[in-house]
Amino acid sequence: MKIGVTCYPTYGGSGAVATELGLMLADRGHEVHFISYAVPFRLSGFRERVFYHEVEMAQYPLFEHAPFTLALAVAIHETAAKCELDLIHVHYAIPHATSAWIAREMLYPERELPIVTTLHGTDITLVGLHPSFHKITGFSILRSQGLTAVSEYLRDETVRDFGVPQDRIRVIPNFVNTERYDRDKEPCHRWTLAPGGEKIVMHVSNFRAVKRVTDVVDVFARLARSVRARLVLVGDGPDRPLAIARVEELGLKDKVVFLGRHDSVDELLRCCDLFLLPSQSESFGLAALEAMACGAPVIATRTGGLVEVIPEGIAGNLFPVGDVEAMGDAAIAVLSDRNRWRRMSAAAREIAVGHFSAKRVVPVYEAYYREVLAGRAAPALAK
Ligand code: GMT
């Protein structure tokens, strides 16, 4: 197949999933064309059958906001026509599903371009609900020939808030490359991150308000009172200054390291002893899954799709949003009992490999594409 892929190229789970999926599809013999405004962050080096098409954006003094949705539609249209794409898979509905729909309309009737849209999270639960986006999001996703959601939770939210019939949405969970995300692989930076042999607690995110990074610091503060540990924060975003301020306020500067954005998260997660994800909301929690693949138990919030990824008491523990005391106590319990940690670590890896490995999930996407191409999945409302 010749597959177009559109995603946000910046750090974030949807771009990570889109890129890993594209690369694995190329490994499986498909031709993959990424169409975005920059090279996706996990796309590096030469890969056979992988192409990148940059969206060209003209600037004009009249535009206070350049119309990216239109420029993307043109780029999808052009790539589809020139490279004879069989389908376009867009990740994150806004504005990608709309641009894909415009491109499809522009191509018709010379060419059919089936659209698969994967819903990732805030495109449905937050941004998509805003009055300026709600109608166009509903309109566009209903015009995709294939529609997937990364969790049952996200599917149900889409049914409730956008009136999409449940049978039109296929739940295909996110996945992890369990060969690369593996505690036993090298390199691992344990002795650089924790030279004194401390336990390594990690959080990886885009530091947006929804991640509650100050809760990460509060949970760690409670843990650090009784366990020798270091907190490694990976990523960057608007709440980083808040997290830095909290670390200083709690006198934790010597125990916390801010690494900023990092391309090889797998290398870091390999030495993670405990992963913290106390989010306000999370449609899936890809970062938690990547940590689990590396054998790290997870302390997270009982919210959204996290319950589908982290079975309570087995690979980690889940708590109400904001309950930093309970999360801190659970962190102490896991890290101070060697047997308990070993059990949870093994279970985390087992769940990642057994349910969410790339080897299992990528063929599910492939089969879904075939269904879409055969016209057997989620028929669009319009032609
Ligand atoms: O929706 C977002 O916040 C952006 C998106 C991203 O690009 O990181 O995150 C969502 O998609 C990820 C990949 O499917 C999921 O693992 C995250 O849980 C989800 N974020 C939220 O629901 C807040």
mmCIF file of N, CA, C and O in Angstrom, residues 269-310:
data_model
loop_
_atom_site.group_PDB
_atom_site.id
_atom_site.type_symbol
_atom_site.label_atom_id
_atom_site.label_comp_id
_atom_site.label_asym_id
_atom_site.label_seq_id
_atom_site.Cartn_x
_atom_site.Cartn_y
_atom_site.Cartn_z
ATOM 1 N N LEU A 269 14.207 5.472 29.899
ATOM 2 C CA LEU A 269 13.234 4.643 30.617
ATOM 3 C C LEU A 269 13.818 3.292 31.034
ATOM 4 O O LEU A 269 13.319 2.660 31.964
ATOM 5 N N ARG A 270 14.875 2.865 30.362
ATOM 6 C CA ARG A 270 15.491 1.565 30.704
ATOM 7 C C ARG A 270 16.004 1.524 32.142
ATOM 8 O O ARG A 270 16.189 0.460 32.704
ATOM 9 N N CYS A 271 16.263 2.714 32.705
ATOM 10 C CA CYS A 271 16.750 2.670 34.088
ATOM 11 C C CYS A 271 15.727 3.283 35.047
ATOM 12 O O CYS A 271 16.058 3.674 36.162
ATOM 13 N N CYS A 272 14.474 3.332 34.599
ATOM 14 C CA CYS A 272 13.422 3.902 35.453
ATOM 15 C C CYS A 272 12.925 2.837 36.443
ATOM 16 O O CYS A 272 12.575 1.723 36.058
ATOM 17 N N ASP A 273 12.906 3.179 37.731
ATOM 18 C CA ASP A 273 12.411 2.227 38.732
ATOM 19 C C ASP A 273 10.938 2.450 39.045
ATOM 20 O O ASP A 273 10.251 1.540 39.509
ATOM 21 N N LEU A 274 10.474 3.664 38.821
ATOM 22 C CA LEU A 274 9.060 3.965 39.068
ATOM 23 C C LEU A 274 8.668 5.140 38.183
ATOM 24 O O LEU A 274 9.393 6.144 38.104
ATOM 25 N N PHE A 275 7.506 5.027 37.526
ATOM 26 C CA PHE A 275 7.060 6.094 36.633
ATOM 27 C C PHE A 275 5.848 6.780 37.245
ATOM 28 O O PHE A 275 4.934 6.114 37.752
ATOM 29 N N LEU A 276 5.814 8.104 37.200
ATOM 30 C CA LEU A 276 4.681 8.855 37.774
ATOM 31 C C LEU A 276 3.893 9.554 36.664
ATOM 32 O O LEU A 276 4.475 10.241 35.823
ATOM 33 N N LEU A 277 2.582 9.377 36.672
ATOM 34 C CA LEU A 277 1.727 10.055 35.692
ATOM 35 C C LEU A 277 0.419 10.482 36.373
ATOM 36 O O LEU A 277 -0.629 9.860 36.193
ATOM 37 N N PRO A 278 0.474 11.576 37.146
ATOM 38 C CA PRO A 278 -0.712 11.975 37.925
ATOM 39 C C PRO A 278 -1.654 12.914 37.160
ATOM 40 O O PRO A 278 -2.182 13.869 37.725
ATOM 41 N N SER A 279 -1.887 12.625 35.865
ATOM 42 C CA SER A 279 -2.624 13.550 34.992
ATOM 43 C C SER A 279 -4.057 13.816 35.432
ATOM 44 O O SER A 279 -4.711 12.973 36.046
ATOM 45 N N GLN A 280 -4.518 14.978 35.022
ATOM 46 C CA GLN A 280 -5.931 15.356 35.210
ATOM 47 C C GLN A 280 -6.799 14.464 34.329
ATOM 48 O O GLN A 280 -7.869 14.013 34.738
ATOM 49 N N SER A 281 -6.312 14.242 33.096
ATOM 50 C CA SER A 281 -7.061 13.413 32.155
ATOM 51 C C SER A 281 -6.055 12.829 31.178
ATOM 52 O O SER A 281 -5.017 13.425 30.907
ATOM 53 N N GLU A 282 -6.360 11.643 30.666
ATOM 54 C CA GLU A 282 -5.406 10.970 29.784
ATOM 55 C C GLU A 282 -6.221 9.953 28.989
ATOM 56 O O GLU A 282 -6.843 9.072 29.570
ATOM 57 N N SER A 283 -6.230 10.102 27.682
ATOM 58 C CA SER A 283 -7.043 9.166 26.903
ATOM 59 C C SER A 283 -6.390 7.789 26.839
ATOM 60 O O SER A 283 -7.050 6.772 26.673
ATOM 61 N N PHE A 284 -5.074 7.748 26.990
ATOM 62 C CA PHE A 284 -4.355 6.471 26.942
ATOM 63 C C PHE A 284 -3.166 6.478 27.914
ATOM 64 O O PHE A 284 -3.085 5.667 28.815
ATOM 65 N N GLY A 285 -2.221 7.395 27.683
ATOM 66 C CA GLY A 285 -1.034 7.447 28.537
ATOM 67 C C GLY A 285 0.113 6.660 27.928
ATOM 68 O O GLY A 285 0.653 5.737 28.548
ATOM 69 N N LEU A 286 0.506 7.057 26.720
ATOM 70 C CA LEU A 286 1.570 6.330 26.001
ATOM 71 C C LEU A 286 2.873 6.283 26.809
ATOM 72 O O LEU A 286 3.571 5.258 26.823
ATOM 73 N N ALA A 287 3.194 7.383 27.486
ATOM 74 C CA ALA A 287 4.454 7.429 28.238
ATOM 75 C C ALA A 287 4.465 6.343 29.318
ATOM 76 O O ALA A 287 5.494 5.708 29.569
ATOM 77 N N ALA A 288 3.307 6.118 29.944
ATOM 78 C CA ALA A 288 3.222 5.071 30.978
ATOM 79 C C ALA A 288 3.454 3.698 30.352
ATOM 80 O O ALA A 288 4.161 2.854 30.915
ATOM 81 N N LEU A 289 2.889 3.487 29.177
ATOM 82 C CA LEU A 289 3.077 2.187 28.499
ATOM 83 C C LEU A 289 4.557 1.977 28.154
ATOM 84 O O LEU A 289 5.089 0.870 28.331
ATOM 85 N N GLU A 290 5.222 3.037 27.681
ATOM 86 C CA GLU A 290 6.638 2.895 27.319
ATOM 87 C C GLU A 290 7.471 2.566 28.564
ATOM 88 O O GLU A 290 8.404 1.763 28.505
ATOM 89 N N ALA A 291 7.091 3.172 29.695
ATOM 90 C CA ALA A 291 7.791 2.860 30.948
ATOM 91 C C ALA A 291 7.523 1.406 31.359
ATOM 92 O O ALA A 291 8.436 0.687 31.782
ATOM 93 N N MET A 292 6.281 0.984 31.213
ATOM 94 C CA MET A 292 5.933 -0.403 31.575
ATOM 95 C C MET A 292 6.727 -1.411 30.740
ATOM 96 O O MET A 292 7.183 -2.438 31.240
ATOM 97 N N ALA A 293 6.881 -1.102 29.453
ATOM 98 C CA ALA A 293 7.654 -2.006 28.588
ATOM 99 C C ALA A 293 9.071 -2.151 29.122
ATOM 100 O O ALA A 293 9.699 -3.204 28.975
ATOM 101 N N CYS A 294 9.562 -1.087 29.775
ATOM 102 C CA CYS A 294 10.903 -1.136 30.362
ATOM 103 C C CYS A 294 10.867 -1.671 31.790
ATOM 104 O O CYS A 294 11.831 -1.489 32.559
ATOM 105 N N GLY A 295 9.775 -2.269 32.166
ATOM 106 C CA GLY A 295 9.691 -2.907 33.486
ATOM 107 C C GLY A 295 9.532 -1.937 34.645
ATOM 108 O O GLY A 295 9.893 -2.268 35.778
ATOM 109 N N ALA A 296 8.976 -0.763 34.370
ATOM 110 C CA ALA A 296 8.768 0.185 35.474
ATOM 111 C C ALA A 296 7.317 0.144 35.945
ATOM 112 O O ALA A 296 6.407 0.358 35.136
ATOM 113 N N PRO A 297 7.072 -0.110 37.233
ATOM 114 C CA PRO A 297 5.715 0.038 37.759
ATOM 115 C C PRO A 297 5.285 1.510 37.640
ATOM 116 O O PRO A 297 6.143 2.400 37.608
ATOM 117 N N VAL A 298 3.980 1.737 37.573
ATOM 118 C CA VAL A 298 3.477 3.105 37.357
ATOM 119 C C VAL A 298 2.524 3.517 38.480
ATOM 120 O O VAL A 298 1.641 2.751 38.866
ATOM 121 N N ILE A 299 2.712 4.721 38.986
ATOM 122 C CA ILE A 299 1.735 5.326 39.903
ATOM 123 C C ILE A 299 1.057 6.430 39.092
ATOM 124 O O ILE A 299 1.729 7.340 38.596
ATOM 125 N N ALA A 300 -0.270 6.315 38.953
ATOM 126 C CA ALA A 300 -0.984 7.256 38.077
ATOM 127 C C ALA A 300 -2.350 7.579 38.672
ATOM 128 O O ALA A 300 -2.690 7.126 39.776
ATOM 129 N N THR A 301 -3.112 8.351 37.913
ATOM 130 C CA THR A 301 -4.462 8.691 38.366
ATOM 131 C C THR A 301 -5.489 7.768 37.699
ATOM 132 O O THR A 301 -5.282 7.307 36.579
ATOM 133 N N ARG A 302 -6.579 7.553 38.430
ATOM 134 C CA ARG A 302 -7.637 6.688 37.901
ATOM 135 C C ARG A 302 -8.529 7.541 36.998
ATOM 136 O O ARG A 302 -9.591 8.012 37.395
ATOM 137 N N THR A 303 -8.055 7.765 35.798
ATOM 138 C CA THR A 303 -8.782 8.682 34.929
ATOM 139 C C THR A 303 -8.677 8.241 33.472
ATOM 140 O O THR A 303 -7.664 7.652 33.074
ATOM 141 N N GLY A 304 -9.733 8.495 32.711
ATOM 142 C CA GLY A 304 -9.740 8.226 31.273
ATOM 143 C C GLY A 304 -9.304 6.825 30.918
ATOM 144 O O GLY A 304 -9.728 5.829 31.519
ATOM 145 N N GLY A 305 -8.408 6.739 29.914
ATOM 146 C CA GLY A 305 -7.984 5.435 29.414
ATOM 147 C C GLY A 305 -6.872 4.795 30.219
ATOM 148 O O GLY A 305 -6.457 3.668 29.914
ATOM 149 N N LEU A 306 -6.378 5.483 31.260
ATOM 150 C CA LEU A 306 -5.266 4.902 32.033
ATOM 151 C C LEU A 306 -5.662 3.569 32.660
ATOM 152 O O LEU A 306 -4.836 2.662 32.771
ATOM 153 N N VAL A 307 -6.934 3.443 33.012
ATOM 154 C CA VAL A 307 -7.385 2.183 33.643
ATOM 155 C C VAL A 307 -7.320 1.014 32.656
ATOM 156 O O VAL A 307 -7.283 -0.148 33.067
ATOM 157 N N GLU A 308 -7.319 1.320 31.360
ATOM 158 C CA GLU A 308 -7.236 0.240 30.359
ATOM 159 C C GLU A 308 -5.786 -0.198 30.133
ATOM 160 O O GLU A 308 -5.534 -1.243 29.552
ATOM 161 N N VAL A 309 -4.855 0.628 30.565
ATOM 162 C CA VAL A 309 -3.436 0.347 30.317
ATOM 163 C C VAL A 309 -2.749 -0.212 31.572
ATOM 164 O O VAL A 309 -1.924 -1.120 31.492
ATOM 165 N N ILE A 310 -3.122 0.352 32.730
ATOM 166 C CA ILE A 310 -2.434 -0.016 33.978
ATOM 167 C C ILE A 310 -3.418 -0.735 34.907
ATOM 168 O O ILE A 310 -4.195 -0.086 35.625
#
